[in-house]
Short mmCIF file of C-alpha atoms in Angstrom, two decimals:
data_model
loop_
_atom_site.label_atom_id
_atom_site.label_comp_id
_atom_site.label_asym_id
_atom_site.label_seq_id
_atom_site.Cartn_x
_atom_site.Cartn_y
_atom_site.Cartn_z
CA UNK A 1 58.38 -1.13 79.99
CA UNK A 2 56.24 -2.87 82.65
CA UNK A 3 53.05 -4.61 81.56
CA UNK A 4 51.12 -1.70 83.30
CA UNK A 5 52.70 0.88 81.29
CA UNK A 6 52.37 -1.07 77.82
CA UNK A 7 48.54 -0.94 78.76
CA UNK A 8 48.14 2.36 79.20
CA UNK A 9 50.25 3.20 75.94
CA UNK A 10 47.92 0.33 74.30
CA UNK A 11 44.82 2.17 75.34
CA UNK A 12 46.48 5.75 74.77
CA UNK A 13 46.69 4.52 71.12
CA UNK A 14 43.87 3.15 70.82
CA UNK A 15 42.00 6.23 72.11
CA UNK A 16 43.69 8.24 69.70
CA UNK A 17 42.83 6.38 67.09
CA UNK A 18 39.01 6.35 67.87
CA UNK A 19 39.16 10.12 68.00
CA UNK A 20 40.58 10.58 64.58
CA UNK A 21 37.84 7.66 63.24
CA UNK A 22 41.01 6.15 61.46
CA UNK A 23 39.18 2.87 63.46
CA UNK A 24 36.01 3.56 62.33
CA UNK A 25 33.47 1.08 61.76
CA UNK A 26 30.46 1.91 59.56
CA UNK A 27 27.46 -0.27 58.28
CA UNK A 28 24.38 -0.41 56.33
CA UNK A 29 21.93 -3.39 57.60
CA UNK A 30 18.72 -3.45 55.53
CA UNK A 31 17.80 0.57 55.09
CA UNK A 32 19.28 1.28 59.17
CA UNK A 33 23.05 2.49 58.33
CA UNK A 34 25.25 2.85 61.58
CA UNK A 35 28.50 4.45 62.49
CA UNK A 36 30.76 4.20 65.53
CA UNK A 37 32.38 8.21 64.79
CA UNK A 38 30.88 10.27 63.78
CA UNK A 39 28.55 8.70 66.43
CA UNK A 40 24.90 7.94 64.41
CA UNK A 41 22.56 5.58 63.27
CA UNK A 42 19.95 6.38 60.53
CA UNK A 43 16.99 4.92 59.00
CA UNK A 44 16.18 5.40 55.38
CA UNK A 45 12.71 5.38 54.14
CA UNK A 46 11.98 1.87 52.69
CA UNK A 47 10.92 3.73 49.11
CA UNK A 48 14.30 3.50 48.86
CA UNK A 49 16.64 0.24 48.07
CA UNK A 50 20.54 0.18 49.51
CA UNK A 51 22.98 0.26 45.84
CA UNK A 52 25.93 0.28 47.82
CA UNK A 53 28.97 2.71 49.17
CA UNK A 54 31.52 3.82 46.95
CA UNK A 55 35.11 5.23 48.32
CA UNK A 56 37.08 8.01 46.55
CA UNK A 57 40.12 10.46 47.39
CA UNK A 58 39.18 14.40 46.62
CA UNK A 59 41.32 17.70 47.16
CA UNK A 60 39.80 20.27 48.76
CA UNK A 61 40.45 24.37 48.18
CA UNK A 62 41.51 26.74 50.74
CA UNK A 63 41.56 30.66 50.62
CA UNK A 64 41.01 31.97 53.81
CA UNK A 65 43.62 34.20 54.96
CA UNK A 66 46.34 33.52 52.26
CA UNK A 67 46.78 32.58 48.41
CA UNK A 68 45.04 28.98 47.53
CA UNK A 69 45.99 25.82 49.04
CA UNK A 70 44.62 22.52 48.15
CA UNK A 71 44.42 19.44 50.92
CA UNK A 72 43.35 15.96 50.18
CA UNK A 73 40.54 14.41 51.69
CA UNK A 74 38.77 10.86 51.97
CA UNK A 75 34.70 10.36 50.80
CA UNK A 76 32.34 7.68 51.20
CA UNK A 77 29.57 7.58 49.39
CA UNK A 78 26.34 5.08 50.38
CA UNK A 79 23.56 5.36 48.27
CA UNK A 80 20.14 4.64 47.70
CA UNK A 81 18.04 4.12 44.88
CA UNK A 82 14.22 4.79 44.45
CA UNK A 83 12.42 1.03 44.85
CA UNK A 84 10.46 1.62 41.40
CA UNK A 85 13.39 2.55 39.24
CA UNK A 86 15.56 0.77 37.50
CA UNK A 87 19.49 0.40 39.26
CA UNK A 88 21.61 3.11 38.02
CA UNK A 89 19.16 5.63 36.46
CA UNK A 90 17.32 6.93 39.65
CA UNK A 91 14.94 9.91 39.82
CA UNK A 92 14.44 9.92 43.01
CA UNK A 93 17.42 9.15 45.74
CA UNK A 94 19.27 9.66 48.81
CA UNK A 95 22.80 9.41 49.85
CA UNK A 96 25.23 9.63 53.48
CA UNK A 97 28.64 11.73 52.15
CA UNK A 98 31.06 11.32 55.13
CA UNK A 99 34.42 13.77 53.79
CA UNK A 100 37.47 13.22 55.92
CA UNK A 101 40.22 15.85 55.61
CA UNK A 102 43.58 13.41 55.36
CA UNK A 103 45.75 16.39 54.89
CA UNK A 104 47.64 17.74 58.54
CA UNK A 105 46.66 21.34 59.96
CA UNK A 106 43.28 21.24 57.82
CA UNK A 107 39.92 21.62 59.23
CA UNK A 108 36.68 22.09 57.80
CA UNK A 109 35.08 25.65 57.72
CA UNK A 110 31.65 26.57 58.78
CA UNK A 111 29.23 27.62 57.75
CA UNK A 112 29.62 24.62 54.93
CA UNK A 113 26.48 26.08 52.41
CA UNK A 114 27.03 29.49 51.98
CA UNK A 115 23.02 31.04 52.73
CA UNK A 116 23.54 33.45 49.85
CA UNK A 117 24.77 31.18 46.62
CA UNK A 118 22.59 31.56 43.72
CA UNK A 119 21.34 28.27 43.38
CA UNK A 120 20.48 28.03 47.36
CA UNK A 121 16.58 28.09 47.33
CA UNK A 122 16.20 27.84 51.10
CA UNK A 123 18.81 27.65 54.11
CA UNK A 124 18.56 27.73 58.04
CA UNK A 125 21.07 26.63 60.78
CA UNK A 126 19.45 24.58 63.18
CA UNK A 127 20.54 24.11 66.95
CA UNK A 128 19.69 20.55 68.66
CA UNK A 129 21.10 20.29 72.27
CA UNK A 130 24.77 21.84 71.20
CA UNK A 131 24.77 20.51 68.21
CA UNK A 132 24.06 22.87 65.26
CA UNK A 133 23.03 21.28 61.68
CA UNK A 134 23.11 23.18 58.10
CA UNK A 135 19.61 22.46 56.20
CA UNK A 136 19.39 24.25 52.61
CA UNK A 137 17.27 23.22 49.43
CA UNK A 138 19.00 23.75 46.42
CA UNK A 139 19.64 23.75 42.71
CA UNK A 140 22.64 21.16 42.53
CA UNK A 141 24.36 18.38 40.28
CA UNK A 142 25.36 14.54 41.73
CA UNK A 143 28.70 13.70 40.51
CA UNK A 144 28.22 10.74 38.17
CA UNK A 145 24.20 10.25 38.91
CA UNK A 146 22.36 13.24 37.88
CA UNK A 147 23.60 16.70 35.78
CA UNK A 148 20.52 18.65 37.55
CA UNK A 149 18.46 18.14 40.95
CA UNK A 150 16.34 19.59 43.18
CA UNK A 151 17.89 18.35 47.05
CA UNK A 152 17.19 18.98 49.72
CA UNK A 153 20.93 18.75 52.39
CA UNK A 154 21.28 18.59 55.90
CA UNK A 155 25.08 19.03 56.80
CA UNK A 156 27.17 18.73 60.12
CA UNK A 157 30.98 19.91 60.31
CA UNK A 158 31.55 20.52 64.18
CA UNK A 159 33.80 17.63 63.96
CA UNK A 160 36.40 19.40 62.72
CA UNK A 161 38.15 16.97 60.58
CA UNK A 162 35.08 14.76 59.29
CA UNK A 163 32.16 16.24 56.92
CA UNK A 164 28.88 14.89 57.12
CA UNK A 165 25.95 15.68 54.38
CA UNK A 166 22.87 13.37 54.61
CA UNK A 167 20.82 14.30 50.98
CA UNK A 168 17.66 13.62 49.45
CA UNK A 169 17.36 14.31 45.57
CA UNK A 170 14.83 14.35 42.29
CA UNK A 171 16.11 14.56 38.67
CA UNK A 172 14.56 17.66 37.00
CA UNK A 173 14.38 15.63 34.00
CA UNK A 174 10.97 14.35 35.43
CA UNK A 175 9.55 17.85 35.92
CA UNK A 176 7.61 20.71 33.75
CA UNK A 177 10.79 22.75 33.68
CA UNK A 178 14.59 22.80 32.14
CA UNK A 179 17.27 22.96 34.69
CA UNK A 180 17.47 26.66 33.40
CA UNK A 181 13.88 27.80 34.69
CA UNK A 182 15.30 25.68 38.07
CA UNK A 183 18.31 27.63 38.06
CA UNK A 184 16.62 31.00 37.66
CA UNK A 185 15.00 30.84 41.10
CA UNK A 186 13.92 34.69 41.20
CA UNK A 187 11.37 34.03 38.15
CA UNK A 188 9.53 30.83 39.57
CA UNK A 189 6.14 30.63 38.71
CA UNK A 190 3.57 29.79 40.99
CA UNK A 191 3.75 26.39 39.88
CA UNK A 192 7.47 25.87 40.60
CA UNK A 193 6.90 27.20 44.35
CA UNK A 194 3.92 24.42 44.78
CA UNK A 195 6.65 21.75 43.44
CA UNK A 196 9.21 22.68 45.28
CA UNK A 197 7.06 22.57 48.55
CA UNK A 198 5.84 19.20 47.67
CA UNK A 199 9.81 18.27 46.95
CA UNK A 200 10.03 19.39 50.78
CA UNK A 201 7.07 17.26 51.65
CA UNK A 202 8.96 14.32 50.09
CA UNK A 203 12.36 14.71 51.53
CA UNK A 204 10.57 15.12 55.08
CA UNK A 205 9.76 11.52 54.81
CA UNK A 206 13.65 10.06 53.80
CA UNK A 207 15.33 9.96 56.59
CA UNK A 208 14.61 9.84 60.38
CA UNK A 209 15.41 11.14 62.86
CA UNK A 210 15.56 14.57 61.41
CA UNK A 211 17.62 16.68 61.33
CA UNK A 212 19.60 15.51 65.05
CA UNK A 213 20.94 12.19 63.68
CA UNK A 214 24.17 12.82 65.69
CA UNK A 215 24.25 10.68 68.75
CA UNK A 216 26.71 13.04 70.92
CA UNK A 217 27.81 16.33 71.28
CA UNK A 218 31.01 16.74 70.03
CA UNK A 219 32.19 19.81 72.12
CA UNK A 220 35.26 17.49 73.25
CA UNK A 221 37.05 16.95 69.40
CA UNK A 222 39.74 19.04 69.54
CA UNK A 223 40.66 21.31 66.47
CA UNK A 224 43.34 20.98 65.08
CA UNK A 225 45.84 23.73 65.38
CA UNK A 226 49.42 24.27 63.67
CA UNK A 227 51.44 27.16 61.76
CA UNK A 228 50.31 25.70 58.30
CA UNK A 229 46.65 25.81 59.42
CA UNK A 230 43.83 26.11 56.19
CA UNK A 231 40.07 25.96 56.61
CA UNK A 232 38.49 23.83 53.34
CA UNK A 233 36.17 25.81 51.38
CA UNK A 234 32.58 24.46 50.99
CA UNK A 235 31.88 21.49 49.64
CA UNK A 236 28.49 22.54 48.75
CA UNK A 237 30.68 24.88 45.98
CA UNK A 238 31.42 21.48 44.07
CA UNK A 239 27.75 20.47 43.50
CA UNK A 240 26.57 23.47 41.32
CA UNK A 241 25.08 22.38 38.67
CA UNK A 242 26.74 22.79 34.74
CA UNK A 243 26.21 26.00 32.99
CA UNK A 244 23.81 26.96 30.24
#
């Protein structure tokens, strides 16, 4: 192979590898966390202190159009803690959840939050140039952190392959009411509603910018296609919190 064509097969690769974000390079400087793909670079309130990023492998369900399938994915966590409290028992906090199908011939379906679950308080699909975001306020649980929250999401999945959820969370251990009364979102009492618009007050001021904090449009990722194709089923479906 001449030196020309080993460049052009070096760059081919290298391309390819970008795309699929297997080269990824991610960072958290201060409260500013940056990341080469998906393309984006946030800054986090300074209420809140950087704990660090934790790495785990998940499965994912499928069961659209055929009996269940389960995929495995990649997550990174990086979290942040509310300045005032105490490392490890937050009541306030807010977290970047980048989910990375590893499985071949799985994508990620949308809509992510489905607009009609019964812990969803609030949801709306927002459109920013061509990009189009998933922002819901719900009842939910934070594996490991917190058995019952109020949070407030904002979701992107029009990469295809890559899942991202920027959240902002309080522990309803800190409030008037049991996670029940939270759960039970059809008998809120006046008071509830005023909380829960304050809570939305709040999580206005965690993250900017908001809620466009992708850098690109990302009409150009090709989805994946193949015989053995499966959509994953919501993550949002995995945050519910425990039952009564």
């Amino acid at each position: 192979m001449t030196f020309s064509g080993r460049l052009l097969w070096s760059l081919g690769i290298a391309a390819a590898v970008m795309l699929t974000g297997c080269a990824t390079q991610r960072e958290v400087a201060g409260n500013r966390f940056v990341s080469e793909f998906p393309k984006m670079e946030i800054e986090v309130s300074k209420e809140f202190k950087y704990v660090g990023m934790q790495e785990i492998g998940g499965a994912s369900q499928s069961r659209f159009g055929g009996p269940p399938a389960t995929g495995r994915r990649s997550d990174e966590f990086y979290n942040w803690n509310e300045v005032k409290r105490k490392e490890g028992a937050p009541y306030r906090a807010f977290y970047i959840k980048i989910a990375t199908l590893v499985s071949p011939n799985w994508n990620w379906h949308t809509p992510a939050i489905d607009r009609n679950g019964k812990y969803i308080l609030d949801y709306d699909m927002l459109t920013v140039g061509d990009i189009q975001y998933e922002k819901a306020v719900r009842v939910a649980r934070v594996k490991g952190r917190a058995k019952c929250v109020l949070m407030e999401s904002v979701t992107n999945t029009s990469y295809k392959k890559t899942f991202v959820e920027i959240a902002y969370w309080e522990s309803v251990k800190d409030t008037p009411y049991t996670c029940a009364q939270w759960k039970d979102k059809g008998n809120y009492t006046d008071a509830q509603k005023q909380y829960v618009a304050g809570f939305r007050k709040r999580a206005d001021l965690a993250f900017s910018p908001k809620p466009a904090f992708l850098s690109y449009s990302v009409n150009s990722v090709k989805e994946e296609a193949g015989p053995e194709k499966r959509e994953a089923l919501p993550l949002a479906d995995e945050d519910e919190p425990p039952e009564d």
